[in-house]
Short mmCIF file of C-alpha atoms in Angstrom, two decimals:
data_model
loop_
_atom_site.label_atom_id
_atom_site.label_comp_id
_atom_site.label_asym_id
_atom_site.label_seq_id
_atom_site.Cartn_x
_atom_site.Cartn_y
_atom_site.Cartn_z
CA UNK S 28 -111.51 80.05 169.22
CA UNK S 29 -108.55 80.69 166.62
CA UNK S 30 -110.31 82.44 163.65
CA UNK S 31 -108.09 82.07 160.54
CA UNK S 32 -108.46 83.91 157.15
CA UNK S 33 -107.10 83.35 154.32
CA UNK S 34 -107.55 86.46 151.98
CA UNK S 35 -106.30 84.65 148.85
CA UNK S 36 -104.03 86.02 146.74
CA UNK S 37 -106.45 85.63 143.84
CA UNK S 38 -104.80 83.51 140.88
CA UNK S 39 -102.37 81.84 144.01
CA UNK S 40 -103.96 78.68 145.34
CA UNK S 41 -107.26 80.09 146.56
CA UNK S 42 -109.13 77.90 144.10
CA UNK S 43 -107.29 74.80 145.39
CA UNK S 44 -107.56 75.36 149.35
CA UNK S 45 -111.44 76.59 148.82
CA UNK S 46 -112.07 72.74 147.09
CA UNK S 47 -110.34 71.31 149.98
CA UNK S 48 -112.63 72.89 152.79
CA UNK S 49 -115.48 71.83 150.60
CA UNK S 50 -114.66 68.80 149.51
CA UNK S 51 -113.65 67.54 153.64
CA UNK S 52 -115.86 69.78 155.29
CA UNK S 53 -117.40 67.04 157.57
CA UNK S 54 -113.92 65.25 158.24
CA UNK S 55 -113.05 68.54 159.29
CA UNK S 56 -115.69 69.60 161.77
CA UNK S 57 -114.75 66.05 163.27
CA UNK S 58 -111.36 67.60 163.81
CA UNK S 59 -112.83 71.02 164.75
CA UNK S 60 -112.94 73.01 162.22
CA UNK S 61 -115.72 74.77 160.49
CA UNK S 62 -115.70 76.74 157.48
CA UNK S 63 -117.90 80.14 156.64
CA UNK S 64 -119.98 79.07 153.50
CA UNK S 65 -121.07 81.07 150.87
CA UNK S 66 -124.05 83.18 153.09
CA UNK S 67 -121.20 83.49 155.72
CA UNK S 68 -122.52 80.95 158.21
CA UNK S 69 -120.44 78.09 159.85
CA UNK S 70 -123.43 75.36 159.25
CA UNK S 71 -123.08 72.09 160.80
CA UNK S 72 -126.21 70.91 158.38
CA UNK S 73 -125.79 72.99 155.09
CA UNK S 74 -123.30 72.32 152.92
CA UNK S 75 -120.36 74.59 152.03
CA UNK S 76 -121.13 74.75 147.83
CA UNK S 77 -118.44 78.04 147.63
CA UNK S 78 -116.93 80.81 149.97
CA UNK S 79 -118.36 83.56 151.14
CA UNK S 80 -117.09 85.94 148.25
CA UNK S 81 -120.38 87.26 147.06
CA UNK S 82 -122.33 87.91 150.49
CA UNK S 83 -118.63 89.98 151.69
CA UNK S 84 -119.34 92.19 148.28
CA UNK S 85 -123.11 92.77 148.93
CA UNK S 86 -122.47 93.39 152.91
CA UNK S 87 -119.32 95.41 152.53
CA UNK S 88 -121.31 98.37 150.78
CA UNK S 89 -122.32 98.72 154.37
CA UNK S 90 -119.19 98.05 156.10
CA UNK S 91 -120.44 98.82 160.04
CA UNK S 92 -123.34 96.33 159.06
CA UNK S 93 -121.10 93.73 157.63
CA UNK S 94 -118.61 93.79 160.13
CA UNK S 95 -121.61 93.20 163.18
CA UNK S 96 -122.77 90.06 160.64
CA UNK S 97 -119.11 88.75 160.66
CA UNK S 98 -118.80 89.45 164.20
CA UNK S 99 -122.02 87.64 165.41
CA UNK S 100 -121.83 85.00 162.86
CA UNK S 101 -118.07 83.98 164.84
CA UNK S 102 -119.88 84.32 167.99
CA UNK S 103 -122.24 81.96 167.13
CA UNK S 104 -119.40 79.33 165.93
CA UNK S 105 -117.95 80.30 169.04
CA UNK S 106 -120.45 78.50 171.00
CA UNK S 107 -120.25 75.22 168.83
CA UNK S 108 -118.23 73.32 171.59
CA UNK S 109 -116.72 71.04 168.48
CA UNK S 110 -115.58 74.03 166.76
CA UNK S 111 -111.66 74.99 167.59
CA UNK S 112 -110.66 76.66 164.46
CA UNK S 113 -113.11 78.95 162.14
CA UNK S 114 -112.01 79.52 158.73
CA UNK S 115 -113.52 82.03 156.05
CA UNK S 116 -111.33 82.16 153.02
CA UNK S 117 -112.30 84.62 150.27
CA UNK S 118 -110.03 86.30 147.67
CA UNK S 119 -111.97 89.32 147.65
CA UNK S 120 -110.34 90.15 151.70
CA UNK S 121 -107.57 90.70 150.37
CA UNK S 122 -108.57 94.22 149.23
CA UNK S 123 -107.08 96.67 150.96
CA UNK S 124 -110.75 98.16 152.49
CA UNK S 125 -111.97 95.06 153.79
CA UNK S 126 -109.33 94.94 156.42
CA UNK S 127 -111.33 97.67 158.00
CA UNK S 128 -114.25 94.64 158.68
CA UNK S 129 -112.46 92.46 161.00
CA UNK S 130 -111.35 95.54 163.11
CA UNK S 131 -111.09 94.87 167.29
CA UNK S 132 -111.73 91.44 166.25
CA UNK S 133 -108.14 90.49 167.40
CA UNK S 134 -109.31 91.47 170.50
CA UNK S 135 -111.70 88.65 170.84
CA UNK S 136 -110.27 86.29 168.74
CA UNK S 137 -106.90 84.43 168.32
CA UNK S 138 -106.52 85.93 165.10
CA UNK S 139 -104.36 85.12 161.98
CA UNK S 140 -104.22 85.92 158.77
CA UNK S 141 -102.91 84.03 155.87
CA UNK S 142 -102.40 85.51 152.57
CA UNK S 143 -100.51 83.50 150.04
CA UNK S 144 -99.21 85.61 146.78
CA UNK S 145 -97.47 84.61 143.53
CA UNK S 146 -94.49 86.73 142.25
CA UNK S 147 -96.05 89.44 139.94
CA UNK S 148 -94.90 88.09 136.71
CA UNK S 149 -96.91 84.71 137.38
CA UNK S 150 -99.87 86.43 138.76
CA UNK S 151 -100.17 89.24 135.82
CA UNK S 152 -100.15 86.48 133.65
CA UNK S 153 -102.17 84.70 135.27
CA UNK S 154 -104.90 87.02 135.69
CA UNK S 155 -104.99 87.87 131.87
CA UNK S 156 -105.69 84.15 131.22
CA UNK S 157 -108.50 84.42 133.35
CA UNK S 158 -110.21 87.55 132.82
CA UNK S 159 -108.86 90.00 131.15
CA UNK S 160 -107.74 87.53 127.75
CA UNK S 161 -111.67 87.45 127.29
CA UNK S 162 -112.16 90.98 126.77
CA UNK S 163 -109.52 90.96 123.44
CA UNK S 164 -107.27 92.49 125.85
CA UNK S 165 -103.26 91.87 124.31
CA UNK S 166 -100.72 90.35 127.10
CA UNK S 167 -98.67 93.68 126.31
CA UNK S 168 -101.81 95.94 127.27
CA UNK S 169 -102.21 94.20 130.29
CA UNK S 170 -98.87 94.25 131.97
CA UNK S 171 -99.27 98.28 131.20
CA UNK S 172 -102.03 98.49 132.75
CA UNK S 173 -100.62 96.54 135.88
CA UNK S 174 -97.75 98.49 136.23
CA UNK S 175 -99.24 101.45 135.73
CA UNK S 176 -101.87 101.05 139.21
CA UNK S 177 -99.14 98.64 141.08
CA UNK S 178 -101.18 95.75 140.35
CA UNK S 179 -100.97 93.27 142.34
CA UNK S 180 -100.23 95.65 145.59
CA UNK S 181 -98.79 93.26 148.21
CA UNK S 182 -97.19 95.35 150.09
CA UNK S 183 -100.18 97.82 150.72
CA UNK S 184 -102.18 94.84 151.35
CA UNK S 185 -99.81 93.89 154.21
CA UNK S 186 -100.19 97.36 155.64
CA UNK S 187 -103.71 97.81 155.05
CA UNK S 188 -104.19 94.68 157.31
CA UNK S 189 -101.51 95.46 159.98
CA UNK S 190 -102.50 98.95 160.38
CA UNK S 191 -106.09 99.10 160.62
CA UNK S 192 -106.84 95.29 161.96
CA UNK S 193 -104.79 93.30 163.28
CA UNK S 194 -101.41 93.08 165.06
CA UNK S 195 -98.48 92.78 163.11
CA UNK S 196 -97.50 89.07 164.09
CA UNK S 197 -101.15 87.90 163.11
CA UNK S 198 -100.22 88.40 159.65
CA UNK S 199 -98.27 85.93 157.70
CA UNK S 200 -97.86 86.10 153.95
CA UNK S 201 -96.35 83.16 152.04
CA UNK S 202 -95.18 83.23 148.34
CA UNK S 203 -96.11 80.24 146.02
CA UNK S 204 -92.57 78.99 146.31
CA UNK S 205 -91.54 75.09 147.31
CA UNK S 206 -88.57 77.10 149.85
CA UNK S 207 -91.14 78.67 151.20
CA UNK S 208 -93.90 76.57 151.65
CA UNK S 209 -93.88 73.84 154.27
CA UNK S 210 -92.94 70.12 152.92
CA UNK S 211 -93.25 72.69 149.25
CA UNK S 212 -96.59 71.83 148.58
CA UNK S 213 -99.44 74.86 149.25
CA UNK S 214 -102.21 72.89 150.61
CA UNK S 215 -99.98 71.51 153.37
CA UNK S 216 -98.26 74.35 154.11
CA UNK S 217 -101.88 75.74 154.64
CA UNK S 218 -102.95 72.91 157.19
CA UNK S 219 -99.84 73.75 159.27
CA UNK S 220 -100.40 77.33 159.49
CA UNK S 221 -103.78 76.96 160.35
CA UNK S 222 -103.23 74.60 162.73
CA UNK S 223 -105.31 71.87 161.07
CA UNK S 224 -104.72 68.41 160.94
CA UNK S 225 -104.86 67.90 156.97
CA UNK S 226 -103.49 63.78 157.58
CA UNK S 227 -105.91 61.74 154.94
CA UNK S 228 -108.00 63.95 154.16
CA UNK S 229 -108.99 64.42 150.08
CA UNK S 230 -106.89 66.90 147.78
CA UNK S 231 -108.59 68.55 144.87
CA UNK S 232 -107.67 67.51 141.61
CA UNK S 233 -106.22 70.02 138.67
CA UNK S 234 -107.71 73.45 139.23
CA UNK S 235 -107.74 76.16 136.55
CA UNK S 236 -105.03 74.80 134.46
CA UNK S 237 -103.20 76.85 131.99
CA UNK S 238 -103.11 76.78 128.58
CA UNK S 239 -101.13 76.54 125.59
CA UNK S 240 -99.75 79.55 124.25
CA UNK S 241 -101.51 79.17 121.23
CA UNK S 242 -105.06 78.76 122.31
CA UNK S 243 -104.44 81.95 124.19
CA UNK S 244 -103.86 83.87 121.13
CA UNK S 245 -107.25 82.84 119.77
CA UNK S 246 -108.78 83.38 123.12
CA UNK S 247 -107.32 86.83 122.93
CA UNK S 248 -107.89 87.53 119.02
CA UNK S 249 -111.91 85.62 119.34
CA UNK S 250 -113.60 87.03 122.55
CA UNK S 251 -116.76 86.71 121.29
CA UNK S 252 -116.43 83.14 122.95
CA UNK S 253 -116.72 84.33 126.23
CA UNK S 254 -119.79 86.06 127.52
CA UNK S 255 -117.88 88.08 130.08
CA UNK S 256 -114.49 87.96 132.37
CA UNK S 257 -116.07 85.18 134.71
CA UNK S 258 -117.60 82.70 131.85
CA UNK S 259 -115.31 79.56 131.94
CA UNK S 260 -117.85 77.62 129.57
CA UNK S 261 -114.90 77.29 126.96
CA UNK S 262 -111.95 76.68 129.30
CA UNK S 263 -114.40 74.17 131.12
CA UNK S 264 -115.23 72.41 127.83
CA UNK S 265 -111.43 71.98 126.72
CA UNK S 266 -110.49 71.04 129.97
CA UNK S 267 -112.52 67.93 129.76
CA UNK S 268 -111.20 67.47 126.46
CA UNK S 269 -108.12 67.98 124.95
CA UNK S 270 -104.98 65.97 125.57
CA UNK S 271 -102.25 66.62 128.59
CA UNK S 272 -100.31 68.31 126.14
CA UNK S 273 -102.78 71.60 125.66
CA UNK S 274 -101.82 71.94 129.47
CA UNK S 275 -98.97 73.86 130.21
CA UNK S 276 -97.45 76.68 133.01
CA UNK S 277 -97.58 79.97 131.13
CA UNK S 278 -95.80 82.86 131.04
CA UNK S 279 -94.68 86.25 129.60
CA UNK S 280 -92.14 86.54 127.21
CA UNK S 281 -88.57 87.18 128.91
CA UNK S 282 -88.67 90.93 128.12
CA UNK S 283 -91.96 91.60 129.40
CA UNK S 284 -91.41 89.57 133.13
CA UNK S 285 -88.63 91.60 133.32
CA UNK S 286 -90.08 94.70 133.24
CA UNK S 287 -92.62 93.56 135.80
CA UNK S 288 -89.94 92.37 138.08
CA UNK S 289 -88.03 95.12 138.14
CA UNK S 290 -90.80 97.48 138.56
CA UNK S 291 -91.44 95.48 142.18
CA UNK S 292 -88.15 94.50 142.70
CA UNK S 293 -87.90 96.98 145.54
CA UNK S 294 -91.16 96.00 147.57
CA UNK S 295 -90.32 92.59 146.69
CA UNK S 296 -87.23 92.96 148.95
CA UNK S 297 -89.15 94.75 152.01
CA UNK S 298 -91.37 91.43 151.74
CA UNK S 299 -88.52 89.03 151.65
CA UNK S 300 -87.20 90.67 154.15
CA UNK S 301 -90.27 90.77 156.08
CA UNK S 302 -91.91 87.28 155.46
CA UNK S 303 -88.95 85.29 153.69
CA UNK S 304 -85.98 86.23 155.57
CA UNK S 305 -83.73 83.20 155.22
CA UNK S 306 -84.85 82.68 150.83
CA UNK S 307 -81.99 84.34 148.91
CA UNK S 308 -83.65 87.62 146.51
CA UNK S 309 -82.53 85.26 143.45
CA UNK S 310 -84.55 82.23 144.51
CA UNK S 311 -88.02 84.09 144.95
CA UNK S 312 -87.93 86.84 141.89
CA UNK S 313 -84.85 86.19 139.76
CA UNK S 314 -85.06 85.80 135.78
CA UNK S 315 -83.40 83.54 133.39
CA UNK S 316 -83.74 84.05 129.77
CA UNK S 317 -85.03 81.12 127.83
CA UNK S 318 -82.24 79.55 125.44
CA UNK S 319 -84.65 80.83 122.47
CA UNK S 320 -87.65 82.27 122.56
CA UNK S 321 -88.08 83.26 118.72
CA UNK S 322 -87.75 79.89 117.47
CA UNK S 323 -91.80 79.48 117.03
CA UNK S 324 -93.46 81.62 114.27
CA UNK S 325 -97.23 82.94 114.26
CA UNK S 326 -97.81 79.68 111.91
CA UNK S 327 -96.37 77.23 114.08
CA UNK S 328 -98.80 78.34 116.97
CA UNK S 329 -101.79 78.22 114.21
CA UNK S 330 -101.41 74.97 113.09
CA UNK S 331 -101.13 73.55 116.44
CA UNK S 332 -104.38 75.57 117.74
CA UNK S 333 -105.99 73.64 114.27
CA UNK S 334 -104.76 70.31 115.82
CA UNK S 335 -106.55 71.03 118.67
CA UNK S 336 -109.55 71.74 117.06
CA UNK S 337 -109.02 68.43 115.10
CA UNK S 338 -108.54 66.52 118.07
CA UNK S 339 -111.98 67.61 119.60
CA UNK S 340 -113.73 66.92 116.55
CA UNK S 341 -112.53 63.43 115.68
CA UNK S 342 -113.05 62.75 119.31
CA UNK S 343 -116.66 63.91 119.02
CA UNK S 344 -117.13 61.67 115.62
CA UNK S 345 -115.81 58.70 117.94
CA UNK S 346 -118.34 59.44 120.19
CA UNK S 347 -115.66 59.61 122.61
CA UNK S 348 -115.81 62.03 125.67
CA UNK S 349 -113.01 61.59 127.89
CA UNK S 350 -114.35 64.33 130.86
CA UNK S 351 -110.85 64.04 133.91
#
């Protein structure tokens, strides 16, 4: 049985290829593949409802014990004569100890791991939209941080994995890139790696969309809104909400993304090297600076964050509610 786990990058796709397994998960066991759900058993009855992140936290505080639960619970899938392909995807693998849990599994199992990542500048951002923008935290403070523990650590990642767990080949990691993913698209590339047969089956819908720039700064300057790092009540609520516009890629000012790039531009080349051989440095990590980033004042970004807030209420007056 081929035993494939993805170990996220967090904040690069996880979100979208975790919907997917849920959202097909019979269509998929029809094609043999079965998915760990969130008390890490590959359930022909139960449903999926989320991955497996939680009971890997709880069990890993007693890492001999959780790696004998992983190790029986594949077993057990083993024996499923339908099953062909088991997959357990859960961002919180791709910490550098848990690579410890799946160790001699290789032996038993035709092993691979997939472990998708986003450039750093993308990701730090990113990740301060998500959790850290809730705690009042500034974009500025965050990057320092970052940069200051090697945050996010691909590379040791990549060794953690290949040293401890599995062989070197089992390993692939893939950056959010459309040269680097297959047909460019993430949840396809995903299907081919795994050796799953994705053909008709249903694709999740916008996932954790970001924002604009302005409604970050009040995120940022009002976290009493948020009742800790995971509460998404208030990015749930606007996404329901507000108009296409309010949705837009982020990202750090020009200055900033430099200094993040350049402070990984020389593991970002072992990688390439490594994983992306025939992608030009350039294509993957360069930098362009915007024609003119200066031309929007504090105000500018105010008023529009008040048109928001205008929009929602005369919606709400109209009684209208227009949930995507």
């Amino acid at each position: 049985m081929r035993v494939v786990l993805h170990i996220g990058h967090s904040k690069a796709g996880s979100s979208s290829i975790q919907r997917f397994l849920i959202d097909n998960q019979a269509a998929l066991l029809e094609r043999g593949v079965a998915t760990a759900g969130k008390d890490f058993e590959f359930s022909n009855e139960a449903e999926i409802r989320r991955p497996p992140n939680f009971w890997l936290e709880d069990k890993a505080k007693d890492p001999e014990s959780a790696g004998a639960g992983i190790r029986e619970a594949l077993e057990k899938a083993s024996q499923d004569r339908r099953v062909k392909i088991a997959v357990i995807s859960a961002e919180t693998l791709g910490r550098r100890e848990r690579a410890a849990l799946f160790e001699g599994m290789a032996d038993r199992f035709d092993l691979k791991v997939l472990h998708y990542v986003r450039r750093q500048d993308a990701w730090i951002y990113a990740a301060w939209k998500q959790w850290q923008v809730k705690a009042g935290l500034t974009l500025e403070e965050w990057v320092e941080q970052c940069l200051n523990r090697t945050t996010p650590d691909y590379e040791g990642i990549w060794s953690a994995w290949t040293q401890s767990a599995i062989p070197e080949e089992a390993y692939e990691m893939v950056w959010l890139n459309e040269k680097t993913l297959t047909g460019g698209d993430l949840l396809t590339d995903f299907c081919a790696r795994a050796g799953i047969d994705g053909d008709g089956l249903a694709r999740p819908g916008r996932i954790n969309p970001g924002f604009d720039p302005a409604l970050m700064e009040v995120f940022q300057r009002a976290p009493f809104l948020f009742e800790g790092p995971h509460d998404n009540v208030v990015y749930r609520y606007l996404e329901d909400r507000l108009p296409e516009e309010a949705f837009v890629s982020g990202r750090m000012p020009f200055p900033l993304a430099k200094a993040v790039m350049d402070s990984f531009r020389e593991s970002n080349e072992t990688l390439r090297r490594r994983f992306a051989p025939d992608v030009d440095h350039d294509a993957l990590f360069g930098l362009e600076p915007p024609a003119d980033e200066s031309g929007e004042s504090d105000i500018d970004r105010l008023y529009r964050a008040m048109g928001y807030v205008l929009h929602l209420m005369a919606n709400e007056k109209r009684g209208k509610n227009p949930a995507r």
